[in-house]
Coordinates of C-alpha atoms in Angstrom, one line a residue:
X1 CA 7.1 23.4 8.7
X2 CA 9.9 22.2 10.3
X3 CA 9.9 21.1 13.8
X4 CA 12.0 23.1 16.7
X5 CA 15.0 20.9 16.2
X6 CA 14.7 21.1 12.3
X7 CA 13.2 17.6 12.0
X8 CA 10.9 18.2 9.2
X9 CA 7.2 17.0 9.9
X10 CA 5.8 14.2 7.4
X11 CA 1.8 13.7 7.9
X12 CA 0.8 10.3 6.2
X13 CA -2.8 10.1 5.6
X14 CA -4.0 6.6 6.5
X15 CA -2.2 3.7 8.1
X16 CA -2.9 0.7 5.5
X17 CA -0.5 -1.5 3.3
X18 CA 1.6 1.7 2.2
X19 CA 1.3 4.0 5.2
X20 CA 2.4 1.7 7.9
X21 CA 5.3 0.5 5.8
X22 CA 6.2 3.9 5.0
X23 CA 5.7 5.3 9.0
X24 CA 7.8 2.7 9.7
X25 CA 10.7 3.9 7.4
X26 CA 10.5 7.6 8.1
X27 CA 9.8 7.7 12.1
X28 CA 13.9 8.0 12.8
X29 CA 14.1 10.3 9.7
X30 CA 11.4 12.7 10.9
X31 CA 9.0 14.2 12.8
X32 CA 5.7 11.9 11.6
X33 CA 2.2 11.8 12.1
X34 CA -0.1 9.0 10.6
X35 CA -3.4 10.1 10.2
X36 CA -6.2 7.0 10.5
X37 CA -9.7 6.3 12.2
X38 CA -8.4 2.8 13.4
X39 CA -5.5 2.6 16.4
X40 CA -4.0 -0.4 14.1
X41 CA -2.8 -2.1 10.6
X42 CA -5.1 -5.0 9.4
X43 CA -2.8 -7.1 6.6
X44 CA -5.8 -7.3 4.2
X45 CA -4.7 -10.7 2.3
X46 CA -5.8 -12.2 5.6
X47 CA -8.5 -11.2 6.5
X48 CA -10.9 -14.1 4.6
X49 CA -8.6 -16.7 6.6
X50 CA -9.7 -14.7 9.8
X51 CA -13.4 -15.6 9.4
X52 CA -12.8 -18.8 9.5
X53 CA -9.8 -18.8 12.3
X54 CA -10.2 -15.4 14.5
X55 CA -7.1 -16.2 16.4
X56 CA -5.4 -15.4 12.6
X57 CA -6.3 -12.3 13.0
X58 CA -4.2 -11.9 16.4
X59 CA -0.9 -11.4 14.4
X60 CA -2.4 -9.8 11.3
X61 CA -4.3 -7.1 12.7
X62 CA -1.5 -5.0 14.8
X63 CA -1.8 -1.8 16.5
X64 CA -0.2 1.6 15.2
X65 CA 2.1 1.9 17.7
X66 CA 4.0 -1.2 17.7
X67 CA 5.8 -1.0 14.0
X68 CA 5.8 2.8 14.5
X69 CA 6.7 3.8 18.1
X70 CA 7.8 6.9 17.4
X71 CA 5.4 8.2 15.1
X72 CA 2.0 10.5 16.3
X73 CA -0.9 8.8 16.3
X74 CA -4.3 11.0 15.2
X75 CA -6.9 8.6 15.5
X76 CA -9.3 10.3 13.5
X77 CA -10.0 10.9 9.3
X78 CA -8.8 13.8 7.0
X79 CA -11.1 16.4 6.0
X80 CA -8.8 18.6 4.3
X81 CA -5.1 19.4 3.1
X82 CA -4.0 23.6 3.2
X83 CA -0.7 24.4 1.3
X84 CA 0.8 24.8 4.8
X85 CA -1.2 21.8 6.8
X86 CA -3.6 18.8 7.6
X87 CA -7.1 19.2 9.4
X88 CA -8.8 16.4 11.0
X89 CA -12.2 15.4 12.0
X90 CA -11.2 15.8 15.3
X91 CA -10.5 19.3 15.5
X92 CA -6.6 19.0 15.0
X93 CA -4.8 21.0 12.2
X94 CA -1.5 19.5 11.7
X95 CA 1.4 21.5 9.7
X96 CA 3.9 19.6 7.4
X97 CA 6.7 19.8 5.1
X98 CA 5.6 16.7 3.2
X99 CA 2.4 15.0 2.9
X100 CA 1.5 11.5 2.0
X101 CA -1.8 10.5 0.8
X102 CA -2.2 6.7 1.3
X103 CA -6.0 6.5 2.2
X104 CA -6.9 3.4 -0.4
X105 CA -10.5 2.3 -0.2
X106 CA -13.0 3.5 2.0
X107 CA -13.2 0.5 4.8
X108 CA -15.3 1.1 7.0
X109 CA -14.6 -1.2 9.9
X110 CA -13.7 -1.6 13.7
X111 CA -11.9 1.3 15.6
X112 CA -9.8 -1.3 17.8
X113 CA -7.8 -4.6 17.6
X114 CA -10.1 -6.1 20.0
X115 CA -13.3 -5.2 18.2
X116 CA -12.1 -6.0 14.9
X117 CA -10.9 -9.5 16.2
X118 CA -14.2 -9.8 17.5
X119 CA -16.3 -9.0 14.4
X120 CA -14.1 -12.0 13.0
X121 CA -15.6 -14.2 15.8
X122 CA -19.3 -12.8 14.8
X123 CA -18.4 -13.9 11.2
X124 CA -16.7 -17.4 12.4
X125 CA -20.3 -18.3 14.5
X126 CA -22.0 -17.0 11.6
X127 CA -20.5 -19.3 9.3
X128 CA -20.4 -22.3 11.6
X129 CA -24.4 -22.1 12.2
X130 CA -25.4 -21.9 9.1
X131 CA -25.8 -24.7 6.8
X132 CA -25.8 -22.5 3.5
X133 CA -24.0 -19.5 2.7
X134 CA -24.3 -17.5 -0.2
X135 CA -21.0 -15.5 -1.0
X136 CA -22.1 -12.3 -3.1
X137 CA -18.7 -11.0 -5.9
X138 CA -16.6 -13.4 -7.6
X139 CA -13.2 -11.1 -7.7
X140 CA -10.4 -12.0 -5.1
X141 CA -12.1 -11.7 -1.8
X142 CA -15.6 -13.8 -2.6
X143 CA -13.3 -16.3 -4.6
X144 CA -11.0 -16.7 -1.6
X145 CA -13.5 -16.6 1.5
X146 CA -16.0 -19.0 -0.8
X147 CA -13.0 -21.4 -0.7
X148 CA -11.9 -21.0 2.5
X149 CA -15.3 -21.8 3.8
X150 CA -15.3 -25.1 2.1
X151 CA -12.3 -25.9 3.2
X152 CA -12.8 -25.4 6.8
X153 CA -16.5 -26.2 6.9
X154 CA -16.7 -29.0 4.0
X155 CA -20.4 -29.5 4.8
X156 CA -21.5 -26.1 4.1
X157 CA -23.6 -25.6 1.1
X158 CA -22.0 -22.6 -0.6
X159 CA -23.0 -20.6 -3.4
X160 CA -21.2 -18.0 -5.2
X161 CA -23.1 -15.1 -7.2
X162 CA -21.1 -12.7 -9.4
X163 CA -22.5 -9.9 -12.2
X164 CA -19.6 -10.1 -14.2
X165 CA -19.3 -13.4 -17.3
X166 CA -16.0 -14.7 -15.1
X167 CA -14.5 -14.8 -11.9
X168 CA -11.3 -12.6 -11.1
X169 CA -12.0 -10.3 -14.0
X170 CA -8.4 -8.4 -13.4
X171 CA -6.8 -11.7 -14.1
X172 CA -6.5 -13.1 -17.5
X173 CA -9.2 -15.8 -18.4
X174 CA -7.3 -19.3 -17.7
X175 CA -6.5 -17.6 -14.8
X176 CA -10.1 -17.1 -14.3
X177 CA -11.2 -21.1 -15.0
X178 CA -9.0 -22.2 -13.1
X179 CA -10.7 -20.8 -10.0
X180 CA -14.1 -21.9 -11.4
X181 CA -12.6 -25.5 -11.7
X182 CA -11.6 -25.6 -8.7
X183 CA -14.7 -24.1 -6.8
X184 CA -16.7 -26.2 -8.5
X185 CA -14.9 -29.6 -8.1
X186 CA -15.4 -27.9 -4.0
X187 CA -19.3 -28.2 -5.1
X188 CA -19.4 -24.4 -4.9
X189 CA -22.1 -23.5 -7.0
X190 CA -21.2 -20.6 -8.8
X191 CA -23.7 -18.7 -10.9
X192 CA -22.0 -15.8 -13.2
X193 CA -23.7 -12.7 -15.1
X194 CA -26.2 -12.9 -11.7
X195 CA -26.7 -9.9 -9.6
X196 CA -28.7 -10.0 -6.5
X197 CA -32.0 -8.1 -5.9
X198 CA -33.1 -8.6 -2.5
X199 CA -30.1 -8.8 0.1
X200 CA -31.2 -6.3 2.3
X201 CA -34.8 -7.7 3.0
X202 CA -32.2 -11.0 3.6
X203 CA -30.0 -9.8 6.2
X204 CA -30.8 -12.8 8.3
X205 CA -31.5 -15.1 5.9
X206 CA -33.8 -17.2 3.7
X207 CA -34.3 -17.4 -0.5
X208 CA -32.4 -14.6 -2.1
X209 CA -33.3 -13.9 -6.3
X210 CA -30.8 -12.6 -9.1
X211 CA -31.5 -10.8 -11.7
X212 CA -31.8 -13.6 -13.9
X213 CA -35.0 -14.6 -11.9
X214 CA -32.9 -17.6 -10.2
X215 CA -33.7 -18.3 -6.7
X216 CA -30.7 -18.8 -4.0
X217 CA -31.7 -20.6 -0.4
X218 CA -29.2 -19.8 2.1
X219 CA -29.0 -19.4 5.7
X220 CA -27.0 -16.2 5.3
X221 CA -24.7 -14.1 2.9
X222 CA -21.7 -12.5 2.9
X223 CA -21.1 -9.1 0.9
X224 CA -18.0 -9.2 -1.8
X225 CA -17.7 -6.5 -3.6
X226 CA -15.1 -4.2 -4.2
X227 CA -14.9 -0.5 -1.9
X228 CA -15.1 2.8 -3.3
X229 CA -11.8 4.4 -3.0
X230 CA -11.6 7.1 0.0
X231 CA -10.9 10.2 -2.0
X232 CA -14.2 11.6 -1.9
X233 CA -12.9 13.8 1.0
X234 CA -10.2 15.5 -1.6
X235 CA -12.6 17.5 -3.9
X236 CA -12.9 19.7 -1.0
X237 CA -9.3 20.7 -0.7
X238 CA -6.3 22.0 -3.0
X239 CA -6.0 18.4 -4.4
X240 CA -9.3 18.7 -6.3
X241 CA -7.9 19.3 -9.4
X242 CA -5.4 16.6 -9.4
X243 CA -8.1 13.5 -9.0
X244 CA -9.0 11.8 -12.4
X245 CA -12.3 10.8 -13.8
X246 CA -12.2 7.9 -11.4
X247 CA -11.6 9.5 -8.3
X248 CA -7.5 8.5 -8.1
X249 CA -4.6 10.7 -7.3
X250 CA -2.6 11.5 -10.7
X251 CA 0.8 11.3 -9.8
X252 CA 4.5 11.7 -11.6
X253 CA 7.4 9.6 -11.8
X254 CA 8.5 10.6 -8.2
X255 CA 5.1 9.8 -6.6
X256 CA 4.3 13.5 -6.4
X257 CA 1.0 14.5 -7.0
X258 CA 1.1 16.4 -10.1
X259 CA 1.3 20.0 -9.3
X260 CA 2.8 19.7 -6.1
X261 CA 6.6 19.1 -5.1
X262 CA 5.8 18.1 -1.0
X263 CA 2.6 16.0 -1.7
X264 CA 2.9 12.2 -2.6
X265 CA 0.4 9.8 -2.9
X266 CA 0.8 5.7 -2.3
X267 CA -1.1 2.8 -2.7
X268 CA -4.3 2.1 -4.6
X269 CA -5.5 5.5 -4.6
X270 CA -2.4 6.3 -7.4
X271 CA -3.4 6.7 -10.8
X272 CA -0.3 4.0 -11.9
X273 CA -1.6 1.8 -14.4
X274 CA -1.0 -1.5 -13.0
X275 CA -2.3 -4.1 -10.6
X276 CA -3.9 -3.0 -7.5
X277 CA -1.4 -5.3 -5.2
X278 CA -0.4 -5.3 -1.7
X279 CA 3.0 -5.7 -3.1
X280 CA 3.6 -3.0 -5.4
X281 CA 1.9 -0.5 -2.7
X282 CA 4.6 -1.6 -0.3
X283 CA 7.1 -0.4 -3.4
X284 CA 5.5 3.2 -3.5
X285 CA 6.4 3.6 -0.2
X286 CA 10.0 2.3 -0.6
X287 CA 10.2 5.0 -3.4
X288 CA 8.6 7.4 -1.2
X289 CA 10.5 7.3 2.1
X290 CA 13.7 7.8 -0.2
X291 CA 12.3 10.9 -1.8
X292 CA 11.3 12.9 1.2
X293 CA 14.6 11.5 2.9
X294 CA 16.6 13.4 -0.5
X295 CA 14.5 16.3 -0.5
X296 CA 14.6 17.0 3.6
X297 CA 18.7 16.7 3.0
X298 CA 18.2 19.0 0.5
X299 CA 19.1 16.8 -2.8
X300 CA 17.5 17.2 -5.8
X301 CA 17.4 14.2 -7.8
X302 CA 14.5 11.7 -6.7
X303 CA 14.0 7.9 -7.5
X304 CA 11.4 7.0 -9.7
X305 CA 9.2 4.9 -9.9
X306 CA 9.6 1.9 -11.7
X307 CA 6.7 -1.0 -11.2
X308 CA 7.3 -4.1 -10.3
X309 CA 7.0 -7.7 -11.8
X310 CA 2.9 -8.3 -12.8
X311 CA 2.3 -11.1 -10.3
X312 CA -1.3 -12.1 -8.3
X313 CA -2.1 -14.8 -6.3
X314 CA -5.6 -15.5 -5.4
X315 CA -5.7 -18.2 -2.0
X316 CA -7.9 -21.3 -2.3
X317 CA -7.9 -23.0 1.3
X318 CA -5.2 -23.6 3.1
X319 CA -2.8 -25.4 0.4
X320 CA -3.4 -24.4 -2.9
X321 CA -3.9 -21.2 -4.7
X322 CA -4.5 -19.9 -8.5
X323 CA -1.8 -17.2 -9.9
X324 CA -1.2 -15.4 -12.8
X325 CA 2.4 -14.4 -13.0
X326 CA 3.9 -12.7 -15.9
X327 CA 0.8 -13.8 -18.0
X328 CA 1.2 -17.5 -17.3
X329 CA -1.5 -18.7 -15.0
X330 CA -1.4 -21.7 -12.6
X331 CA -3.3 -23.6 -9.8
X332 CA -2.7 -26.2 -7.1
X333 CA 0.0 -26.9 -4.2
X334 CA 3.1 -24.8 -5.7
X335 CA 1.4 -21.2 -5.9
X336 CA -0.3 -22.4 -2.4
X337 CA 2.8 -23.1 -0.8
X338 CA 3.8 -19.4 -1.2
X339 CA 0.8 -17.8 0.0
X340 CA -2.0 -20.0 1.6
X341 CA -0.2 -21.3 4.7
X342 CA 0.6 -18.6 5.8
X343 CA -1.2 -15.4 3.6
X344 CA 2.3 -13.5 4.1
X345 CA 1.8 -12.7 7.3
X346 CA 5.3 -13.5 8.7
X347 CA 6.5 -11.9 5.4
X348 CA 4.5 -8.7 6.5
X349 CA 5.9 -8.3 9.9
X350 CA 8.9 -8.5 9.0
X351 CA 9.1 -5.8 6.9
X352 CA 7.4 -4.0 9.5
X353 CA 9.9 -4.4 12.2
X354 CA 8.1 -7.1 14.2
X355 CA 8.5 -10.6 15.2
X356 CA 7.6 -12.8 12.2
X357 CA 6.0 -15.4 14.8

């Protein structure tokens, strides 16, 4: 539905990687509304360097309305998507021409800048106090906040527990030991194919077990593991049928949900076979803004979309990193220099419009 002054009214559901990028690109193309429960954009990739430096997080986490000035904010969630509009939890029922799904994992976090900066603070005394700390998930974020802790903190006894037989199990395997060598020339203990069974009766502290009847003494822990993706809300609504077995958003070449010529979906909640990266979510939205821009003109021929180059870096510290690029994998200073100095945060905001400083 088209506004008064035949603007036509795009509703993106959730304000992440892909949704800010794509507000961003749409706000002087139409009328559009950015559904979220948080008033800003956290850049994810930093967020393990922000528990260890909470002013970091004073550049990555930045508020809705300063990359997208002229898009409506609904602070609130989406509970369900009509053929003719959006209804949120809120009470607000907001009609569109095109929709964007771009919800990605379920996060549930801090509402503001200022309280998610200071749950980093919470997380930096937490850290600081303790004298062990047991990180629980060896994929990208326990591999990166274990090694960021004994980077900043060299003193801290850390130990790393993950269920599966290697770390960063979406990478390829010398991908994989390189990480391990590195954590454990850090004297990161890490102990694979180990679950643990009592966290919650730990919440403070004390001798944690694993499934493999090992016992863990740390002063606290910190929960790894990946999120359930926020779909669960879509089984409700005219999108039901176009979820797969794993709760993602099938989509075509265009973007468009399958079925559906005005819905898109963007990000990790996409059924696109390939790597779940920051990255490539910032492509769908590329692909995206250019679509809805063709169809609002009235053109018929869309973009597709066409991947990008299989690429992952995973931070260790502040200097070096591990990467698997192509296939090829590699550790040390030169795949640090492009991401662990700064964890693309400049990058970030400039694509976003803002002052890369």
């Amino acid at each position: 539905m088209a506004s008064s002054n035949g603007t036509k009214k795009v509703v993106i559901v959730g304000g992440g990687v892909a949704g800010s990028v794509l507000a961003k690109s749409l706000q002087d193309e139409a009328e559009v509304y950015v559904i979220d429960p948080k008033e800003y954009f956290e850049i994810t990739w930093a967020t393990l360097r922000c528990m260890v430096e909470p002013s970091f997080a004073e550049r990555s986490v930045i508020n809705h309305t300063e990359y997208a000035p002229k898009a409506h904010l609904i602070t609130s969630t989406a509970t369900r998507i009509s053929e003719t509009e959006v209804t949120t939890a809120n009470g607000k029922a907001i009609p569109y021409d095109y929709v964007v799904i771009a919800t990605g994992h379920d996060d549930r976090t801090a509402l503001t800048k200022s309280e998610r900066i200071g749950h980093y603070k919470n997380d930096q005394e937490k850290i600081k106090k303790a004298n062990s700390i047991l990180v629980v998930g060896g994929g990208p974020t326990g591999v990166e906040l274990a090694a960021e802790i004994t980077v900043d903190f060299p003193g801290k006894k850390v130990t790393l527990v993950h269920k599966g037989p290697r770390l960063l199990e979406f990478l390829g395997e010398k991908a994989s030991n390189k990480a391990l060598t590195w954590l454990k020339k850090k004297n990161v203990e890490v102990l694979l194919g180990e679950s643990v069974t009592n966290l919650d009766s730990n919440s403070e502290g004390g001798v944690y077990k694993t499934t493999g009847e090992k016992s863990v003494t740390a002063d606290c822990h910190f929960l790894c593991i990946g999120k359930p993706l926020a779909s669960s809300w879509l089984k409700e609504t005219i999108l039901k049928d176009c979820l797969d077995n794993k709760g993602r958003l099938m989509v075509d070449a265009n973007l468009r949900v399958k079925g559906h010529t005005n819905i898109f979906a963007i990000g990790d909640i996409t059924d696109i076979n390939e790597m779940k990266q920051g990255y490539l979510a910032q492509m769908h939205s590329g692909v995206v803004a250019k679509n809805i821009t063709s169809l609002a003109s009235g053109k018929e021929k869309l973009e597709a979309y066409k991947g990008g180059p299989e690429m992952a870096i995973v931070s260790l510290g502040r200097k070096e990193a591990v990467a698997q690029i192509s296939g090829m994998a590699m550790s040390g200073w030169i795949p640090g220099k492009i991401k662990s100095g700064d964890m693309f945060v400049s990058k970030t905001r400039k694509t976003l419009g803002l002052n890369s400083k």
